[in-house]
Coordinates of C-alpha atoms in Angstrom, one line a residue:
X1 CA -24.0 14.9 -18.1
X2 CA -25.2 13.4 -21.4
X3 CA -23.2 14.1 -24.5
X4 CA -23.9 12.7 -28.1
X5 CA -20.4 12.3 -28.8
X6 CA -17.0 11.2 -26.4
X7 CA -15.7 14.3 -24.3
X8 CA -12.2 13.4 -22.3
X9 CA -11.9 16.0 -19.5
X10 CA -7.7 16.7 -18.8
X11 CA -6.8 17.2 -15.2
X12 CA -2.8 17.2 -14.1
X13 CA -3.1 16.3 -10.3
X14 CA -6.2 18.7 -9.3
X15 CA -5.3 21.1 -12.0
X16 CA -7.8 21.1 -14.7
X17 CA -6.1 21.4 -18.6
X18 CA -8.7 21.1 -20.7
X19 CA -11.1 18.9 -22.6
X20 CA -11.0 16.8 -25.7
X21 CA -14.0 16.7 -27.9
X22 CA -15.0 14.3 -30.9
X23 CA -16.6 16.4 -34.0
X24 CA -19.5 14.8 -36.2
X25 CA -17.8 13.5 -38.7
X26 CA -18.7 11.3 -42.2
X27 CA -15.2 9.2 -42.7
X28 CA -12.2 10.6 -41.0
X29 CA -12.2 11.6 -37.0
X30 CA -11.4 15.1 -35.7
X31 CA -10.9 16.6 -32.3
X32 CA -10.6 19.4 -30.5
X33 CA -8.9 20.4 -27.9
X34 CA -10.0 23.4 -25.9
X35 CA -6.8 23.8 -23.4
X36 CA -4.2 24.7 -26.6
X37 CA -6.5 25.5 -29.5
X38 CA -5.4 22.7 -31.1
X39 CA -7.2 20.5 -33.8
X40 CA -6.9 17.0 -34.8
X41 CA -7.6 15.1 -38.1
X42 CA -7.3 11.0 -37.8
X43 CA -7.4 8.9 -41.0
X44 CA -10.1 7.1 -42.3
X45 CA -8.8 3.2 -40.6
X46 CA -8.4 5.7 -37.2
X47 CA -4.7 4.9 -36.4
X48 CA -3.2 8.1 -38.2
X49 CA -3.3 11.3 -36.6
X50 CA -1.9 14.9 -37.5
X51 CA -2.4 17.5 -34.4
X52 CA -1.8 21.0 -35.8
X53 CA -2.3 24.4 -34.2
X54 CA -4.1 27.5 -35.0
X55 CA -1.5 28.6 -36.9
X56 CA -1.5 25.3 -38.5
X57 CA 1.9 24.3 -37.6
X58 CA 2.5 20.5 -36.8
X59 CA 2.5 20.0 -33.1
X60 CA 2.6 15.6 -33.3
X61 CA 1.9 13.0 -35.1
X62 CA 0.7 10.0 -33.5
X63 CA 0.7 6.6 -35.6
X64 CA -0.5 3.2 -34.5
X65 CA 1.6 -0.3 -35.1
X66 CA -0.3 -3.2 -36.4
X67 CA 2.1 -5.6 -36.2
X68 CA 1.6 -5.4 -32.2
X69 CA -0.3 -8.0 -29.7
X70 CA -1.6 -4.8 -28.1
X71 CA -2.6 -1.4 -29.2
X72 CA 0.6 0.5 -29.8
X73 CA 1.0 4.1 -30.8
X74 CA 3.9 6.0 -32.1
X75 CA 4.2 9.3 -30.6
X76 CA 6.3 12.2 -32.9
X77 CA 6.2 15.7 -30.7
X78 CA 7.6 18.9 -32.3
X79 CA 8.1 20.6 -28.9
X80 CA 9.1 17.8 -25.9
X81 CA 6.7 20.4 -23.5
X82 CA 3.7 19.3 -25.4
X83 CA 4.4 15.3 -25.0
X84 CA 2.3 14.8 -22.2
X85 CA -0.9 16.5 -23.1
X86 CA -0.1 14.7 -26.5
X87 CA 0.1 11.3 -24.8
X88 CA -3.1 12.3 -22.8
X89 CA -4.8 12.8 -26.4
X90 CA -3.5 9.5 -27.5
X91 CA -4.9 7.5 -24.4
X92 CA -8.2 9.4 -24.4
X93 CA -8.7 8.3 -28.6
X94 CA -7.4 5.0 -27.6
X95 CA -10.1 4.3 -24.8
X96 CA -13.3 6.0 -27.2
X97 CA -12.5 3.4 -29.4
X98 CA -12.1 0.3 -27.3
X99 CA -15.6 2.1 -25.8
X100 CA -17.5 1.5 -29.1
X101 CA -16.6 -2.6 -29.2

């Protein structure tokens, strides 16, 4: 299906977990994501992010190294059950970007 801005569907084998949406922003990115009610506001440069939860209590904050030959991220997870769907996040952001270039 068409879709103005990136959508990253989650699936853990055949098991779907939700999707990741890109709002219509002016400067800084945000995100949703629909499996955890969880929202996400990037920095301006893109390699900051803070994901909180509807309660607005940090869940992770995922920072990127520049100092790196490749794209590396720094993953900081509050609860060690939500690293992979964080890491998930953090791949899908990475590949939307590398998309754009």
């Amino acid at each position: 299906m068409f879709t103005w801005l990136p959508k990253f569907e989650l699936y853990l084998g055949d098991r779907y977990m939700g999707c990741i949406r890109k709002k219509w922003t002016w400067f800084k990115p945000q995100y949703t994501i629909d499996c955890s009610g969880w929202q996400v506001q990037g920095s301006f440069l893109e390699w900051d992010y803070s994901i909180v939860d509807a309660r607005g209590a940090l869940v992770a904050k995922i920072g990127k190294e520049i100092w790196n030959w490749t794209d590396t991220y720094v993953l900081n997870v509050a609860d060690p059950q939500n690293a992979l769907l964080v890491l998930m996040f953090t791949l899908a952001v990475d590949a939307e970007k590398c998309s754009r270039n």
